[in-house]
mmCIF file of C-alpha atoms in Angstrom:
data_model
loop_
_atom_site.group_PDB
_atom_site.id
_atom_site.type_symbol
_atom_site.label_atom_id
_atom_site.label_comp_id
_atom_site.label_asym_id
_atom_site.label_seq_id
_atom_site.Cartn_x
_atom_site.Cartn_y
_atom_site.Cartn_z
ATOM 1 C CA MET A 1 -17.821 3.250 18.811
ATOM 2 C CA ASN A 2 -16.324 4.899 15.369
ATOM 3 C CA ASP A 3 -14.139 3.534 12.391
ATOM 4 C CA ARG A 4 -10.856 4.539 13.999
ATOM 5 C CA ASP A 5 -11.974 2.547 17.787
ATOM 6 C CA LYS A 6 -12.035 -0.683 15.097
ATOM 7 C CA ILE A 7 -8.648 -1.202 15.354
ATOM 8 C CA THR A 8 -7.136 0.949 17.517
ATOM 9 C CA GLY A 9 -7.445 1.618 21.428
ATOM 10 C CA ASN A 10 -8.665 -2.731 22.599
ATOM 11 C CA ARG A 11 -8.668 -4.027 19.166
ATOM 12 C CA LEU A 12 -5.286 -2.936 18.020
ATOM 13 C CA GLU A 13 -2.960 -5.895 19.811
ATOM 14 C CA TRP A 14 1.094 -5.905 19.270
ATOM 15 C CA HIS A 15 2.819 -8.984 19.254
ATOM 16 C CA GLU A 16 6.754 -8.244 19.625
ATOM 17 C CA ASP A 17 6.168 -4.843 18.456
ATOM 18 C CA MET A 18 4.266 -5.853 15.103
ATOM 19 C CA PRO A 19 0.745 -4.528 14.930
ATOM 20 C CA TYR A 20 -1.423 -7.414 14.849
ATOM 21 C CA SER A 21 -5.775 -5.853 14.209
ATOM 22 C CA THR A 22 -7.733 -8.262 16.111
ATOM 23 C CA ALA A 23 -11.247 -7.027 13.654
ATOM 24 C CA PHE A 24 -9.613 -8.267 10.708
ATOM 25 C CA GLY A 25 -7.702 -11.572 12.186
ATOM 26 C CA ASP A 26 -4.551 -10.615 10.615
ATOM 27 C CA HIS A 27 -1.104 -8.849 10.841
ATOM 28 C CA PHE A 28 -0.233 -5.783 9.103
ATOM 29 C CA TYR A 29 2.742 -7.007 7.595
ATOM 30 C CA SER A 30 4.748 -10.257 6.483
ATOM 31 C CA LYS A 31 6.159 -11.980 10.168
ATOM 32 C CA THR A 32 9.764 -12.673 9.066
ATOM 33 C CA ASP A 33 10.595 -8.921 7.500
ATOM 34 C CA GLY A 34 7.747 -6.649 5.970
ATOM 35 C CA ARG A 35 10.274 -4.570 4.125
ATOM 36 C CA ALA A 36 11.608 -7.500 2.451
ATOM 37 C CA GLU A 37 8.258 -8.167 1.562
ATOM 38 C CA CYS A 38 7.593 -4.610 -0.061
ATOM 39 C CA GLY A 39 11.062 -5.078 -2.425
ATOM 40 C CA HIS A 40 9.643 -8.808 -3.472
ATOM 41 C CA VAL A 41 6.028 -7.914 -4.124
ATOM 42 C CA PHE A 42 5.070 -5.132 -4.474
ATOM 43 C CA LEU A 43 7.877 -3.324 -5.701
ATOM 44 C CA GLY A 44 9.707 -6.450 -7.537
ATOM 45 C CA GLY A 45 6.157 -7.123 -9.067
ATOM 46 C CA ASN A 46 5.365 -3.751 -10.336
ATOM 47 C CA GLY A 47 8.908 -3.590 -11.993
ATOM 48 C CA LEU A 48 10.290 -1.461 -9.962
ATOM 49 C CA PRO A 49 13.269 0.689 -9.802
ATOM 50 C CA GLN A 50 13.879 -0.383 -13.390
ATOM 51 C CA ARG A 51 10.701 1.900 -14.304
ATOM 52 C CA TRP A 52 12.087 4.774 -12.719
ATOM 53 C CA THR A 53 15.101 4.535 -14.814
ATOM 54 C CA GLN A 54 13.496 5.605 -17.580
ATOM 55 C CA GLY A 55 13.101 9.484 -15.674
ATOM 56 C CA GLY A 56 9.840 11.494 -15.450
ATOM 57 C CA SER A 57 6.902 12.086 -13.049
ATOM 58 C CA PHE A 58 6.106 8.535 -11.424
ATOM 59 C CA THR A 59 2.637 7.491 -9.307
ATOM 60 C CA ILE A 60 2.351 4.645 -7.663
ATOM 61 C CA ALA A 61 -1.737 3.958 -5.377
ATOM 62 C CA GLU A 62 -2.481 1.348 -2.644
ATOM 63 C CA LEU A 63 -4.598 0.116 -1.151
ATOM 64 C CA GLY A 64 -4.234 -0.265 2.499
ATOM 65 C CA PHE A 65 -1.434 2.095 4.501
ATOM 66 C CA GLY A 66 -1.497 0.221 7.421
ATOM 67 C CA THR A 67 1.993 1.645 9.076
ATOM 68 C CA GLY A 68 3.683 3.389 6.213
ATOM 69 C CA LEU A 69 5.854 1.127 5.731
ATOM 70 C CA ASN A 70 5.281 0.474 1.828
ATOM 71 C CA PHE A 71 5.240 3.890 1.129
ATOM 72 C CA LEU A 72 8.761 4.981 3.532
ATOM 73 C CA GLU A 73 10.243 1.348 1.699
ATOM 74 C CA THR A 74 9.517 2.697 -1.394
ATOM 75 C CA ALA A 75 10.784 6.052 -1.894
ATOM 76 C CA ARG A 76 14.178 4.945 -0.039
ATOM 77 C CA GLN A 77 14.166 3.022 -3.171
ATOM 78 C CA TRP A 78 13.313 5.889 -4.734
ATOM 79 C CA ARG A 79 15.836 7.946 -3.183
ATOM 80 C CA LYS A 80 18.695 5.881 -4.290
ATOM 81 C CA HIS A 81 17.859 4.779 -7.872
ATOM 82 C CA ALA A 82 15.302 7.704 -9.736
ATOM 83 C CA THR A 83 16.588 10.418 -11.730
ATOM 84 C CA ALA A 84 16.865 13.925 -10.471
ATOM 85 C CA ALA A 85 14.357 14.972 -11.960
ATOM 86 C CA GLY A 86 11.881 12.551 -11.389
ATOM 87 C CA ARG A 87 8.972 13.203 -8.786
ATOM 88 C CA LEU A 88 7.065 10.746 -6.788
ATOM 89 C CA THR A 89 3.753 10.999 -5.616
ATOM 90 C CA PHE A 90 2.661 7.995 -3.750
ATOM 91 C CA VAL A 91 -1.467 7.863 -2.772
ATOM 92 C CA SER A 92 -2.588 5.527 -0.538
ATOM 93 C CA PHE A 93 -6.858 4.600 0.494
ATOM 94 C CA GLU A 94 -7.225 3.634 4.113
ATOM 95 C CA ARG A 95 -9.755 3.293 5.986
ATOM 96 C CA PHE A 96 -8.482 2.841 9.794
ATOM 97 C CA PRO A 97 -5.449 5.183 10.327
ATOM 98 C CA LEU A 98 -2.942 4.700 13.319
ATOM 99 C CA GLN A 99 -1.690 7.457 14.787
ATOM 100 C CA ALA A 100 1.702 8.701 14.353
ATOM 101 C CA ASP A 101 3.247 6.620 18.350
ATOM 102 C CA GLU A 102 1.943 3.339 16.830
ATOM 103 C CA MET A 103 2.810 3.750 12.784
ATOM 104 C CA ARG A 104 6.790 4.676 14.977
ATOM 105 C CA ARG A 105 6.626 1.711 16.641
ATOM 106 C CA ALA A 106 5.642 -0.252 13.978
ATOM 107 C CA LEU A 107 8.375 1.017 12.117
ATOM 108 C CA ASP A 108 11.526 1.133 14.334
ATOM 109 C CA ALA A 109 12.278 -2.436 13.228
ATOM 110 C CA TRP A 110 13.981 -1.262 10.293
ATOM 111 C CA ALA A 111 16.614 1.339 10.833
ATOM 112 C CA GLU A 112 16.813 1.478 7.783
ATOM 113 C CA LEU A 113 13.791 3.636 7.157
ATOM 114 C CA SER A 114 14.267 5.922 10.913
ATOM 115 C CA GLU A 115 15.099 8.400 8.869
ATOM 116 C CA LEU A 116 12.495 8.843 6.381
ATOM 117 C CA ALA A 117 9.736 7.177 9.034
ATOM 118 C CA GLU A 118 11.031 9.769 11.300
ATOM 119 C CA ARG A 119 10.353 12.714 8.711
ATOM 120 C CA LEU A 120 6.603 10.869 8.258
ATOM 121 C CA CYS A 121 5.926 10.359 11.969
ATOM 122 C CA ALA A 122 6.587 14.177 13.363
ATOM 123 C CA HIS A 123 4.493 14.816 10.147
ATOM 124 C CA TRP A 124 1.429 12.687 10.529
ATOM 125 C CA PRO A 125 -1.662 14.217 11.849
ATOM 126 C CA ALA A 126 -3.347 14.116 15.499
ATOM 127 C CA ASP A 127 -6.776 14.191 13.710
ATOM 128 C CA PRO A 128 -6.139 12.801 9.849
ATOM 129 C CA GLY A 129 -8.530 14.485 7.481
ATOM 130 C CA ASP A 130 -10.387 12.918 4.175
ATOM 131 C CA VAL A 131 -7.243 13.794 2.776
ATOM 132 C CA ASN A 132 -3.544 13.797 3.986
ATOM 133 C CA LYS A 133 -0.646 15.664 1.961
ATOM 134 C CA LEU A 134 2.508 15.130 3.266
ATOM 135 C CA ASP A 135 5.942 16.685 1.714
ATOM 136 C CA LEU A 136 8.371 13.933 2.376
ATOM 137 C CA THR A 137 11.665 15.014 0.416
ATOM 138 C CA ASP A 138 10.867 17.952 -2.696
ATOM 139 C CA ASP A 139 10.700 15.199 -5.293
ATOM 140 C CA ILE A 140 8.153 12.659 -2.824
ATOM 141 C CA VAL A 141 4.818 13.390 -1.593
ATOM 142 C CA LEU A 142 2.488 11.309 -0.143
ATOM 143 C CA GLU A 143 -1.852 11.618 -0.417
ATOM 144 C CA VAL A 144 -3.593 9.729 1.546
ATOM 145 C CA HIS A 145 -7.487 9.557 1.653
ATOM 146 C CA LEU A 146 -9.159 8.510 4.644
ATOM 147 C CA GLY A 147 -12.334 6.732 4.371
ATOM 148 C CA ASP A 148 -14.153 3.721 2.402
ATOM 149 C CA ALA A 149 -11.860 2.996 -0.246
ATOM 150 C CA ARG A 150 -14.860 1.923 -2.190
ATOM 151 C CA GLU A 151 -16.288 5.641 -2.323
ATOM 152 C CA ARG A 152 -12.856 7.659 -1.577
ATOM 153 C CA LEU A 153 -11.232 5.992 -4.963
ATOM 154 C CA PRO A 154 -13.966 6.429 -7.362
ATOM 155 C CA ALA A 155 -14.036 10.157 -6.310
ATOM 156 C CA TRP A 156 -10.018 10.477 -7.133
ATOM 157 C CA CYS A 157 -9.040 12.198 -9.859
ATOM 158 C CA GLY A 158 -5.724 10.619 -10.957
ATOM 159 C CA ALA A 159 -4.695 7.337 -12.439
ATOM 160 C CA ALA A 160 -1.650 5.159 -11.250
ATOM 161 C CA ASP A 161 1.219 4.216 -12.689
ATOM 162 C CA ALA A 162 1.020 1.079 -10.192
ATOM 163 C CA TRP A 163 -0.844 -0.123 -7.176
ATOM 164 C CA PHE A 164 0.170 -1.646 -4.557
ATOM 165 C CA LEU A 165 -2.718 -4.049 -3.580
ATOM 166 C CA ASP A 166 -1.919 -4.636 0.020
ATOM 167 C CA GLY A 167 -5.614 -5.017 2.000
ATOM 168 C CA PHE A 168 -5.996 -7.583 4.670
ATOM 169 C CA ALA A 169 -6.014 -10.960 3.702
ATOM 170 C CA PRO A 170 -8.939 -11.326 1.440
ATOM 171 C CA ALA A 171 -10.714 -14.121 3.586
ATOM 172 C CA ARG A 172 -10.930 -11.754 6.669
ATOM 173 C CA ASN A 173 -10.999 -8.661 4.641
ATOM 174 C CA ALA A 174 -13.255 -9.188 1.187
ATOM 175 C CA GLU A 175 -13.929 -5.692 0.591
ATOM 176 C CA MET A 176 -11.288 -4.458 0.109
ATOM 177 C CA TRP A 177 -11.078 -7.229 -3.490
ATOM 178 C CA ALA A 178 -14.183 -6.967 -3.831
ATOM 179 C CA GLN A 179 -15.198 -6.552 -8.226
ATOM 180 C CA ASP A 180 -16.691 -3.105 -8.122
ATOM 181 C CA LEU A 181 -13.797 -2.088 -5.870
ATOM 182 C CA MET A 182 -10.981 -4.313 -8.256
ATOM 183 C CA HIS A 183 -13.104 -2.221 -11.427
ATOM 184 C CA ALA A 184 -11.934 1.154 -9.830
ATOM 185 C CA VAL A 185 -8.431 0.568 -9.449
ATOM 186 C CA TYR A 186 -8.331 -0.037 -13.195
ATOM 187 C CA ALA A 187 -10.508 2.679 -13.958
ATOM 188 C CA HIS A 188 -7.757 4.654 -11.817
ATOM 189 C CA THR A 189 -5.069 2.610 -14.078
ATOM 190 C CA VAL A 190 -2.901 4.405 -16.504
ATOM 191 C CA SER A 191 -2.754 2.168 -19.971
ATOM 192 C CA GLY A 192 -0.041 -0.012 -19.736
ATOM 193 C CA GLY A 193 0.170 0.620 -15.639
ATOM 194 C CA THR A 194 0.419 -2.380 -13.453
ATOM 195 C CA PHE A 195 -0.261 -3.746 -10.461
ATOM 196 C CA ALA A 196 1.500 -6.080 -7.843
ATOM 197 C CA THR A 197 -0.365 -8.274 -4.805
ATOM 198 C CA TYR A 198 0.655 -10.668 -2.333
ATOM 199 C CA THR A 199 -1.837 -13.008 -2.708
ATOM 200 C CA ALA A 200 -3.247 -15.179 -5.427
ATOM 201 C CA ALA A 201 -6.792 -16.090 -3.976
ATOM 202 C CA GLY A 202 -8.203 -17.467 -6.938
ATOM 203 C CA TRP A 203 -11.078 -15.113 -6.885
ATOM 204 C CA VAL A 204 -9.418 -12.277 -6.530
ATOM 205 C CA ARG A 205 -7.501 -12.634 -9.725
ATOM 206 C CA ARG A 206 -11.152 -13.406 -11.196
ATOM 207 C CA ASN A 207 -11.834 -10.400 -10.101
ATOM 208 C CA LEU A 208 -9.391 -8.290 -11.166
ATOM 209 C CA GLN A 209 -9.603 -10.252 -14.496
ATOM 210 C CA ALA A 210 -12.871 -8.838 -14.340
ATOM 211 C CA ALA A 211 -11.722 -5.532 -14.381
ATOM 212 C CA GLY A 212 -9.518 -5.967 -17.082
ATOM 213 C CA PHE A 213 -6.365 -6.855 -16.208
ATOM 214 C CA GLY A 214 -3.790 -9.490 -17.268
ATOM 215 C CA VAL A 215 -3.112 -11.144 -14.486
ATOM 216 C CA ARG A 216 0.069 -13.489 -14.256
ATOM 217 C CA LYS A 217 1.604 -15.407 -10.834
ATOM 218 C CA LEU A 218 5.094 -15.562 -9.716
ATOM 219 C CA PRO A 219 6.963 -16.745 -6.712
ATOM 220 C CA GLY A 220 5.645 -15.600 -3.621
ATOM 221 C CA PHE A 221 7.544 -13.995 -0.162
ATOM 222 C CA ALA A 222 8.634 -15.947 2.660
ATOM 223 C CA GLY A 223 7.597 -19.345 1.581
ATOM 224 C CA LYS A 224 4.909 -18.182 0.000
ATOM 225 C CA ARG A 225 4.140 -20.440 -2.922
ATOM 226 C CA GLU A 226 2.122 -17.095 -5.490
ATOM 227 C CA MET A 227 1.689 -14.014 -4.981
ATOM 228 C CA MET A 228 0.056 -12.255 -9.027
ATOM 229 C CA CYS A 229 1.071 -8.958 -10.865
ATOM 230 C CA GLY A 230 -0.577 -7.971 -13.764
ATOM 231 C CA GLU A 231 -0.942 -5.128 -16.368
ATOM 232 C CA ARG A 232 -3.788 -2.660 -17.505
ATOM 233 C CA PRO A 233 -3.410 -3.557 -21.530
ATOM 234 C CA PRO A 234 -1.840 -0.352 -23.069
ATOM 235 C CA ALA A 235 -4.254 1.444 -25.179
ATOM 236 C CA GLN A 236 -4.151 0.434 -29.276
ATOM 237 C CA ALA A 237 -2.488 2.720 -31.293
#
């Protein structure tokens, strides 16, 4: 069985057109509303879109591309709020990529994303390579690195202004929240850069703090009591 078979085929189930990983025993996004969850957790937790009004280019990095939902909602918000001179680069690390038809089925629930979702799915390769780049629009670039994030992230030459930490639940996918990976996230965050995640698990918080992030808790999404966000401290003058 190859890596893809661990998630797709008989290991990927559909619960009312919502993808569910039987390998990790978890849904790909909130059963309440995945798009709204992205807005509350990942955009709101990173102070977006407010930070885009300052102009210039902006890089977001993500652990767990999944269906592409976070990317597309971010792109939608960027088109609404960013300045004309800005450029968004969205870099994601994904070990088990979905096929275009699987992403299309999962994203069909949100009419607001239909135009951008069709662009993504139409250009998503049937046999994706190690690094997959797509110009979604003239000012929005997607870059998806496939493979184990513990290997792929340290090899990435970039640094993010904001991180979306969106692996499967820590209790089911502990490797995506391990201390060595959180150290790599920190190393690839600009001074003053931020992160946000839906989880508030204590051991994940400690791993983030050990990496160097300042961490705080905020109210979670859809009845979830807490989530976490934080910042890499700005460099001293």
